[in-house]
Amino acid sequence: MPSNTPRPPTPAAVLCGLAGWVPPRVVTNGELAERLDTDDAWIRTRTGIRSRHVAEPGQATSDLAVDAGRLALRTAGTDAVDAVDTVIVTTTTPDRPCPATAPVVAARLGLAGAAAFDVGAVCTGFVYGLATAAGLIASGAAGGVLLIGADTYSTIVDPLDRANAIIFGDGAGAVVLRAGEAHEPGAVGHFDLGSDGAREDLITVAAGGSRQRSTGAEPTHAELHFAMRGREVYRHAVTRMAASARIALDKAGWKTDDVDHFVPHQANLRILHSVADDLGLPRERCVTDVDAVGNTGAASIPLALADAAAGQRIRPGDRLLLTAFGGGLTWGSCLLTWPELAPPPHPHPRPERTTP
């Protein structure tokens, strides 16, 4: 006979720790201008970027992930850290094709024995990672998750590629998620995720995988490096991010006016403002640190959150809309209400703000 005992509510993934980390080395527009036949004004006008951080020789994605993860665990508190039994690293630039980067990160953080795996969704990776973590916690497969977005694009972008070298930087951002209740501040949910693999050629590194290796041909210089068809990517990014954001808002029953802070993937300032305009959101609600760090791939959303939280631009009770777009093509959005958190350290020094 069916039991009349009510089922306990499904646990939700609740944000309880946050931090970002970037390598110390800063590459300014002036430094790039010397080798790319351009100037600071052209780069800032085109991208809104003033500087970016670059890993040192021999510094890998796992190194950045460990630094960000350690700081995030420190902000989460002892109880939350003790509950972490899963580590997810989302990245386009893993240390090597095999094994995954996450187990190495978990071991270095003293979380050996934890479930650990990578998520590959390019610049949408952090949102995909949030959805994965939320599902693991909801199913009971995980009690607490350390989710890290980390990328070292300097290892795959041709330093002489004028179109892409100005955009990308290296960095890592991390959050700690605990099991909690769907109604409490910090609970992540109302996700929208999507992809269009027919457009795989718009953002790609052609060499290094089984497709290229199976041919037996030596890869060309271009095939070894990141390539992006910028104009088409711009159009798809704005369209997909705005549409995904609307779906997530509809699922939650939120109106655009309910959003206090819009936190998009930090692709470049023009894309961020175009998406905000499409949604009817005032540009001042757009959380961005792209001027200081450039496009850091899967790290960009948590880095922007850490920067805003450290500067107290995001406060408890604020409603946030997160949305991202990346290679694949992939896109995704989610919502949360900001919780009380221990303030994270500033992930990077702040230059003078870019004028919208």
Tab-separated table of C-alpha atoms in Angstrom:
chain	number	residue	atom	x	y	z
A	1	MET	CA	0.000	0.000	0.000
A	2	PRO	CA	1.227	3.535	-0.699
A	3	SER	CA	2.691	5.322	2.272
A	4	ASN	CA	1.049	8.495	3.560
A	5	THR	CA	4.358	9.764	4.892
A	6	PRO	CA	5.221	12.968	2.998
A	7	ARG	CA	8.459	12.886	1.069
A	8	PRO	CA	11.166	15.272	2.213
A	9	PRO	CA	11.714	18.192	-0.157
A	10	THR	CA	14.332	17.747	-2.881
A	11	PRO	CA	17.549	19.432	-1.758
A	12	ALA	CA	18.719	22.465	-3.696
A	13	ALA	CA	22.264	23.577	-4.433
A	14	VAL	CA	22.977	26.686	-2.358
A	15	LEU	CA	25.926	29.001	-2.954
A	16	CYS	CA	27.987	29.327	0.217
A	17	GLY	CA	31.530	30.141	-0.930
A	18	LEU	CA	33.071	32.223	-3.720
A	19	ALA	CA	36.493	33.380	-4.886
A	20	GLY	CA	38.451	34.282	-7.977
A	21	TRP	CA	42.123	34.227	-8.836
A	22	VAL	CA	44.182	35.534	-11.740
A	23	PRO	CA	47.925	35.212	-12.440
A	24	PRO	CA	49.981	38.205	-11.265
A	25	ARG	CA	51.323	39.092	-14.697
A	26	VAL	CA	49.299	41.882	-16.330
A	27	VAL	CA	49.424	42.440	-20.087
A	28	THR	CA	48.232	45.916	-21.007
A	29	ASN	CA	46.876	47.087	-24.333
A	30	GLY	CA	50.064	49.064	-24.779
A	31	GLU	CA	52.148	45.908	-24.590
A	32	LEU	CA	49.951	44.178	-27.167
A	33	ALA	CA	50.012	47.216	-29.445
A	34	GLU	CA	53.754	46.904	-29.801
A	35	ARG	CA	53.493	43.521	-31.529
A	36	LEU	CA	50.054	43.650	-33.144
A	37	ASP	CA	50.183	46.937	-35.093
A	38	THR	CA	47.318	48.490	-33.147
A	39	ASP	CA	46.816	50.882	-30.242
A	40	ASP	CA	45.104	51.103	-26.882
A	41	ALA	CA	42.199	53.212	-28.149
A	42	TRP	CA	41.361	50.738	-30.938
A	43	ILE	CA	41.350	47.783	-28.528
A	44	ARG	CA	39.237	49.570	-25.917
A	45	THR	CA	36.745	50.817	-28.510
A	46	ARG	CA	36.392	47.357	-30.031
A	47	THR	CA	36.283	45.280	-26.833
A	48	GLY	CA	36.109	47.466	-23.715
A	49	ILE	CA	39.261	45.700	-22.469
A	50	ARG	CA	42.183	47.601	-20.939
A	51	SER	CA	44.280	44.713	-19.642
A	52	ARG	CA	44.318	40.980	-19.082
A	53	HIS	CA	46.271	38.566	-16.859
A	54	VAL	CA	48.493	35.888	-18.357
A	55	ALA	CA	49.925	32.729	-16.811
A	56	GLU	CA	53.677	32.376	-16.479
A	57	PRO	CA	55.567	29.761	-18.515
A	58	GLY	CA	54.941	26.334	-16.981
A	59	GLN	CA	51.791	27.484	-15.167
A	60	ALA	CA	48.841	25.232	-16.035
A	61	THR	CA	45.074	25.481	-15.709
A	62	SER	CA	45.141	23.256	-12.614
A	63	ASP	CA	47.444	25.739	-10.868
A	64	LEU	CA	44.931	28.541	-11.344
A	65	ALA	CA	42.049	26.256	-10.350
A	66	VAL	CA	43.774	25.225	-7.118
A	67	ASP	CA	44.358	28.837	-6.079
A	68	ALA	CA	40.750	29.845	-6.764
A	69	GLY	CA	39.385	26.675	-5.166
A	70	ARG	CA	41.435	27.104	-2.001
A	71	LEU	CA	40.184	30.669	-1.553
A	72	ALA	CA	36.560	29.651	-2.185
A	73	LEU	CA	36.777	26.858	0.387
A	74	ARG	CA	38.180	29.345	2.884
A	75	THR	CA	35.126	31.625	2.458
A	76	ALA	CA	32.640	28.755	2.772
A	77	GLY	CA	33.243	27.903	6.422
A	78	THR	CA	34.176	24.624	8.086
A	79	ASP	CA	30.780	22.918	7.854
A	80	ALA	CA	30.486	23.556	4.119
A	81	VAL	CA	34.053	22.434	3.434
A	82	ASP	CA	33.515	19.205	5.355
A	83	ALA	CA	30.482	18.489	3.159
A	84	VAL	CA	32.361	18.881	-0.148
A	85	ASP	CA	32.508	15.458	-1.741
A	86	THR	CA	32.579	16.447	-5.430
A	87	VAL	CA	34.916	18.637	-7.464
A	88	ILE	CA	33.968	19.871	-10.940
A	89	VAL	CA	36.401	21.774	-13.138
A	90	THR	CA	34.969	23.373	-16.237
A	91	THR	CA	37.599	24.345	-18.794
A	92	THR	CA	38.560	24.543	-22.451
A	93	THR	CA	42.251	24.263	-21.607
A	94	PRO	CA	42.746	21.145	-19.458
A	95	ASP	CA	46.265	20.308	-18.328
A	96	ARG	CA	46.265	17.397	-20.798
A	97	PRO	CA	43.743	15.406	-22.880
A	98	CYS	CA	43.930	12.553	-20.363
A	99	PRO	CA	43.353	12.412	-17.426
A	100	ALA	CA	40.841	15.074	-16.487
A	101	THR	CA	42.103	18.107	-14.571
A	102	ALA	CA	39.589	17.894	-11.695
A	103	PRO	CA	41.088	14.875	-9.889
A	104	VAL	CA	44.485	16.607	-9.786
A	105	VAL	CA	42.867	19.749	-8.379
A	106	ALA	CA	40.926	17.753	-5.783
A	107	ALA	CA	44.053	15.957	-4.580
A	108	ARG	CA	46.048	19.181	-4.283
A	109	LEU	CA	43.239	20.746	-2.255
A	110	GLY	CA	43.191	17.836	0.200
A	111	LEU	CA	39.957	16.453	-1.243
A	112	ALA	CA	41.412	13.161	-2.431
A	113	GLY	CA	38.683	10.540	-2.675
A	114	ALA	CA	36.085	13.058	-3.768
A	115	ALA	CA	34.284	12.494	-7.038
A	116	ALA	CA	36.070	14.702	-9.577
A	117	PHE	CA	35.498	15.341	-13.268
A	118	ASP	CA	35.725	18.003	-15.966
A	119	VAL	CA	32.906	19.705	-17.865
A	120	GLY	CA	33.625	20.912	-21.387
A	121	ALA	CA	31.193	23.545	-22.679
A	122	VAL	CA	33.742	26.260	-23.538
A	123	CYS	CA	32.588	29.682	-22.268
A	124	THR	CA	29.204	28.313	-21.160
A	125	GLY	CA	31.017	25.836	-18.937
A	126	PHE	CA	30.338	27.532	-15.605
A	127	VAL	CA	26.554	27.607	-16.142
A	128	TYR	CA	26.618	23.983	-17.318
A	129	GLY	CA	28.694	23.193	-14.230
A	130	LEU	CA	26.156	24.885	-11.956
A	131	ALA	CA	23.368	22.806	-13.496
A	132	THR	CA	25.422	19.631	-13.096
A	133	ALA	CA	26.193	20.421	-9.466
A	134	ALA	CA	22.552	21.238	-8.765
A	135	GLY	CA	21.473	17.915	-10.259
A	136	LEU	CA	24.012	15.945	-8.221
A	137	ILE	CA	22.885	17.617	-5.001
A	138	ALA	CA	19.184	17.219	-5.839
A	139	SER	CA	19.661	13.494	-6.500
A	140	GLY	CA	21.602	12.953	-3.292
A	141	ALA	CA	24.705	11.869	-5.207
A	142	ALA	CA	26.614	14.845	-3.760
A	143	GLY	CA	26.384	16.620	-0.434
A	144	GLY	CA	28.588	19.547	-1.389
A	145	VAL	CA	30.303	20.599	-4.603
A	146	LEU	CA	33.351	22.707	-5.352
A	147	LEU	CA	32.789	24.082	-8.855
A	148	ILE	CA	35.731	25.798	-10.555
A	149	GLY	CA	35.813	27.543	-13.904
A	150	ALA	CA	39.427	27.878	-15.062
A	151	ASP	CA	41.113	28.642	-18.365
A	152	THR	CA	44.567	29.542	-19.664
A	153	TYR	CA	43.686	30.848	-23.097
A	154	SER	CA	47.221	32.144	-23.499
A	155	THR	CA	48.201	28.524	-24.201
A	156	ILE	CA	45.882	28.170	-27.207
A	157	VAL	CA	45.625	31.696	-28.656
A	158	ASP	CA	48.271	32.636	-31.215
A	159	PRO	CA	50.040	35.667	-29.674
A	160	LEU	CA	50.244	37.221	-33.151
A	161	ASP	CA	46.527	36.766	-33.863
A	162	ARG	CA	45.344	40.374	-33.814
A	163	ALA	CA	41.669	39.450	-33.608
A	164	ASN	CA	41.896	37.112	-30.595
A	165	ALA	CA	45.064	38.000	-28.684
A	166	ILE	CA	43.471	41.279	-27.567
A	167	ILE	CA	40.401	39.553	-26.127
A	168	PHE	CA	41.472	36.620	-24.005
A	169	GLY	CA	43.088	36.359	-20.577
A	170	ASP	CA	43.784	33.646	-18.015
A	171	GLY	CA	42.019	33.136	-14.707
A	172	ALA	CA	39.922	30.971	-12.429
A	173	GLY	CA	36.770	31.436	-10.381
A	174	ALA	CA	35.244	29.014	-7.902
A	175	VAL	CA	32.063	28.519	-5.897
A	176	VAL	CA	31.148	26.120	-3.109
A	177	LEU	CA	27.634	24.709	-3.197
A	178	ARG	CA	25.946	22.926	-0.268
A	179	ALA	CA	22.670	21.069	0.023
A	180	GLY	CA	19.876	23.351	1.178
A	181	GLU	CA	16.318	24.406	0.419
A	182	ALA	CA	15.022	25.870	-2.822
A	183	HIS	CA	13.490	28.926	-1.154
A	184	GLU	CA	16.606	30.104	0.683
A	185	PRO	CA	18.970	32.799	-0.622
A	186	GLY	CA	21.809	31.348	-2.654
A	187	ALA	CA	19.781	28.504	-4.146
A	188	VAL	CA	20.572	28.173	-7.841
A	189	GLY	CA	17.876	27.098	-10.222
A	190	HIS	CA	15.516	27.784	-13.109
A	191	PHE	CA	18.115	26.754	-15.657
A	192	ASP	CA	17.979	26.973	-19.415
A	193	LEU	CA	20.655	25.103	-21.410
A	194	GLY	CA	21.072	24.604	-25.142
A	195	SER	CA	23.451	23.818	-27.984
A	196	ASP	CA	23.814	23.855	-31.773
A	197	GLY	CA	26.524	21.463	-32.922
A	198	ALA	CA	25.852	22.303	-36.565
A	199	ARG	CA	27.788	25.528	-35.865
A	200	GLU	CA	30.851	23.834	-34.372
A	201	ASP	CA	33.160	25.589	-36.823
A	202	LEU	CA	32.459	29.078	-35.444
A	203	ILE	CA	34.670	28.600	-32.366
A	204	THR	CA	37.301	25.885	-32.497
A	205	VAL	CA	40.790	24.537	-31.923
A	206	ALA	CA	41.053	22.130	-34.845
A	207	ALA	CA	44.062	20.052	-33.736
A	208	GLY	CA	44.724	17.810	-30.758
A	209	GLY	CA	41.610	15.668	-30.711
A	210	SER	CA	40.709	12.376	-32.357
A	211	ARG	CA	39.308	14.099	-35.463
A	212	GLN	CA	42.683	15.580	-36.385
A	213	ARG	CA	44.849	12.791	-34.972
A	214	SER	CA	42.961	10.088	-36.864
A	215	THR	CA	44.023	11.622	-40.188
A	216	GLY	CA	47.704	11.025	-39.458
A	217	ALA	CA	48.528	14.460	-40.881
A	218	GLU	CA	50.705	16.935	-39.017
A	219	PRO	CA	48.596	19.877	-37.826
A	220	THR	CA	49.269	23.314	-39.255
A	221	HIS	CA	50.123	26.313	-37.096
A	222	ALA	CA	46.593	27.639	-37.486
A	223	GLU	CA	45.025	24.301	-36.510
A	224	LEU	CA	46.990	24.280	-33.257
A	225	HIS	CA	45.487	27.581	-32.150
A	226	PHE	CA	42.112	29.013	-31.220
A	227	ALA	CA	40.006	30.275	-34.117
A	228	MET	CA	36.764	32.242	-34.043
A	229	ARG	CA	34.572	33.726	-36.757
A	230	GLY	CA	33.920	36.904	-34.857
A	231	ARG	CA	31.037	38.531	-36.699
A	232	GLU	CA	28.928	35.377	-36.760
A	233	VAL	CA	29.775	34.621	-33.136
A	234	TYR	CA	28.703	38.131	-32.126
A	235	ARG	CA	25.301	37.680	-33.762
A	236	HIS	CA	24.699	34.234	-32.277
A	237	ALA	CA	25.962	35.257	-28.845
A	238	VAL	CA	23.554	38.165	-28.502
A	239	THR	CA	20.582	36.221	-29.871
A	240	ARG	CA	21.171	33.023	-27.885
A	241	MET	CA	22.039	34.681	-24.566
A	242	ALA	CA	19.015	36.969	-24.672
A	243	ALA	CA	16.639	34.136	-25.635
A	244	SER	CA	18.063	31.823	-22.962
A	245	ALA	CA	17.793	34.546	-20.316
A	246	ARG	CA	14.123	35.091	-21.174
A	247	ILE	CA	13.388	31.377	-20.830
A	248	ALA	CA	15.012	31.245	-17.389
A	249	LEU	CA	13.107	34.359	-16.287
A	250	ASP	CA	9.826	32.853	-17.475
A	251	LYS	CA	10.494	29.619	-15.578
A	252	ALA	CA	10.995	31.598	-12.374
A	253	GLY	CA	8.105	33.955	-12.974
A	254	TRP	CA	10.489	36.918	-12.890
A	255	LYS	CA	10.121	40.050	-14.953
A	256	THR	CA	13.104	41.908	-16.345
A	257	ASP	CA	12.542	44.622	-13.751
A	258	ASP	CA	13.005	42.012	-11.007
A	259	VAL	CA	16.660	41.556	-11.978
A	260	ASP	CA	19.021	43.608	-9.816
A	261	HIS	CA	22.213	42.382	-11.473
A	262	PHE	CA	22.819	40.854	-14.876
A	263	VAL	CA	25.974	38.698	-14.884
A	264	PRO	CA	26.788	37.554	-18.421
A	265	HIS	CA	29.811	35.690	-19.733
A	266	GLN	CA	32.469	38.374	-20.102
A	267	ALA	CA	32.994	38.018	-23.863
A	268	ASN	CA	33.558	41.699	-24.581
A	269	LEU	CA	31.810	44.880	-23.529
A	270	ARG	CA	29.928	45.335	-26.813
A	271	ILE	CA	28.312	41.905	-26.537
A	272	LEU	CA	27.417	42.407	-22.869
A	273	HIS	CA	25.730	45.728	-23.550
A	274	SER	CA	23.948	44.393	-26.645
A	275	VAL	CA	22.441	41.520	-24.631
A	276	ALA	CA	21.392	43.900	-21.846
A	277	ASP	CA	19.798	46.212	-24.420
A	278	ASP	CA	17.978	43.299	-26.052
A	279	LEU	CA	16.550	42.293	-22.666
A	280	GLY	CA	15.585	45.859	-21.805
A	281	LEU	CA	17.959	45.908	-18.827
A	282	PRO	CA	19.742	49.151	-17.939
A	283	ARG	CA	23.439	48.779	-18.695
A	284	GLU	CA	24.349	49.823	-15.157
A	285	ARG	CA	22.837	46.543	-13.915
A	286	CYS	CA	25.401	44.610	-15.957
A	287	VAL	CA	28.139	43.163	-13.724
A	288	THR	CA	31.416	43.262	-15.612
A	289	ASP	CA	35.145	43.119	-15.010
A	290	VAL	CA	36.073	42.445	-18.638
A	291	ASP	CA	37.979	45.738	-18.689
A	292	ALA	CA	40.476	44.358	-16.166
A	293	VAL	CA	40.776	40.682	-17.111
A	294	GLY	CA	39.437	40.243	-20.638
A	295	ASN	CA	37.554	37.128	-21.679
A	296	THR	CA	38.604	34.346	-19.297
A	297	GLY	CA	36.324	31.650	-20.726
A	298	ALA	CA	34.702	29.398	-18.139
A	299	ALA	CA	36.211	31.541	-15.370
A	300	SER	CA	34.525	34.745	-16.462
A	301	ILE	CA	31.204	34.573	-14.585
A	302	PRO	CA	32.609	33.483	-11.199
A	303	LEU	CA	35.460	36.005	-11.553
A	304	ALA	CA	32.948	38.783	-12.227
A	305	LEU	CA	30.866	37.648	-9.244
A	306	ALA	CA	33.925	37.597	-6.984
A	307	ASP	CA	34.972	41.057	-8.143
A	308	ALA	CA	31.492	42.486	-7.547
A	309	ALA	CA	31.067	40.746	-4.181
A	310	ALA	CA	34.483	41.911	-2.982
A	311	GLY	CA	33.542	45.476	-3.920
A	312	GLN	CA	30.124	45.064	-2.225
A	313	ARG	CA	28.331	45.903	-5.466
A	314	ILE	CA	26.219	42.768	-4.926
A	315	ARG	CA	24.380	42.583	-1.612
A	316	PRO	CA	22.300	39.917	0.159
A	317	GLY	CA	18.800	39.702	-1.273
A	318	ASP	CA	19.764	40.985	-4.724
A	319	ARG	CA	18.340	38.986	-7.622
A	320	LEU	CA	20.848	37.817	-10.219
A	321	LEU	CA	20.504	36.598	-13.786
A	322	LEU	CA	23.495	34.644	-15.142
A	323	THR	CA	23.841	33.842	-18.833
A	324	ALA	CA	26.614	32.560	-21.076
A	325	PHE	CA	27.482	31.572	-24.630
A	326	GLY	CA	30.387	29.568	-25.988
A	327	GLY	CA	31.760	27.185	-28.557
A	328	GLY	CA	29.797	24.103	-29.430
A	329	LEU	CA	27.735	26.200	-29.900
A	330	THR	CA	26.477	26.199	-26.318
A	331	TRP	CA	24.467	28.592	-24.189
A	332	GLY	CA	22.792	28.664	-20.798
A	333	SER	CA	21.221	30.796	-18.080
A	334	CYS	CA	20.198	30.514	-14.446
A	335	LEU	CA	18.895	32.622	-11.573
A	336	LEU	CA	19.635	33.051	-7.896
A	337	THR	CA	19.050	35.416	-5.013
A	338	TRP	CA	22.318	36.515	-3.437
A	339	PRO	CA	23.006	35.056	0.032
A	340	GLU	CA	24.987	36.270	3.016
A	341	LEU	CA	28.593	35.308	2.224
A	342	ALA	CA	31.963	35.901	3.754
A	343	PRO	CA	33.443	38.578	1.477
A	344	PRO	CA	35.937	37.097	-0.984
A	345	PRO	CA	39.315	38.749	-1.510
A	346	HIS	CA	39.574	41.019	-4.526
A	347	PRO	CA	40.629	38.736	-7.384
A	348	HIS	CA	42.477	41.534	-9.201
A	349	PRO	CA	43.231	45.245	-8.900
A	350	ARG	CA	40.626	47.515	-10.419
A	351	PRO	CA	41.678	49.913	-13.172
A	352	GLU	CA	39.647	52.994	-13.945
A	353	ARG	CA	36.229	51.797	-15.084
A	354	THR	CA	35.603	51.634	-18.826
A	355	THR	CA	33.114	54.242	-19.995
A	356	PRO	CA	30.036	52.549	-21.480
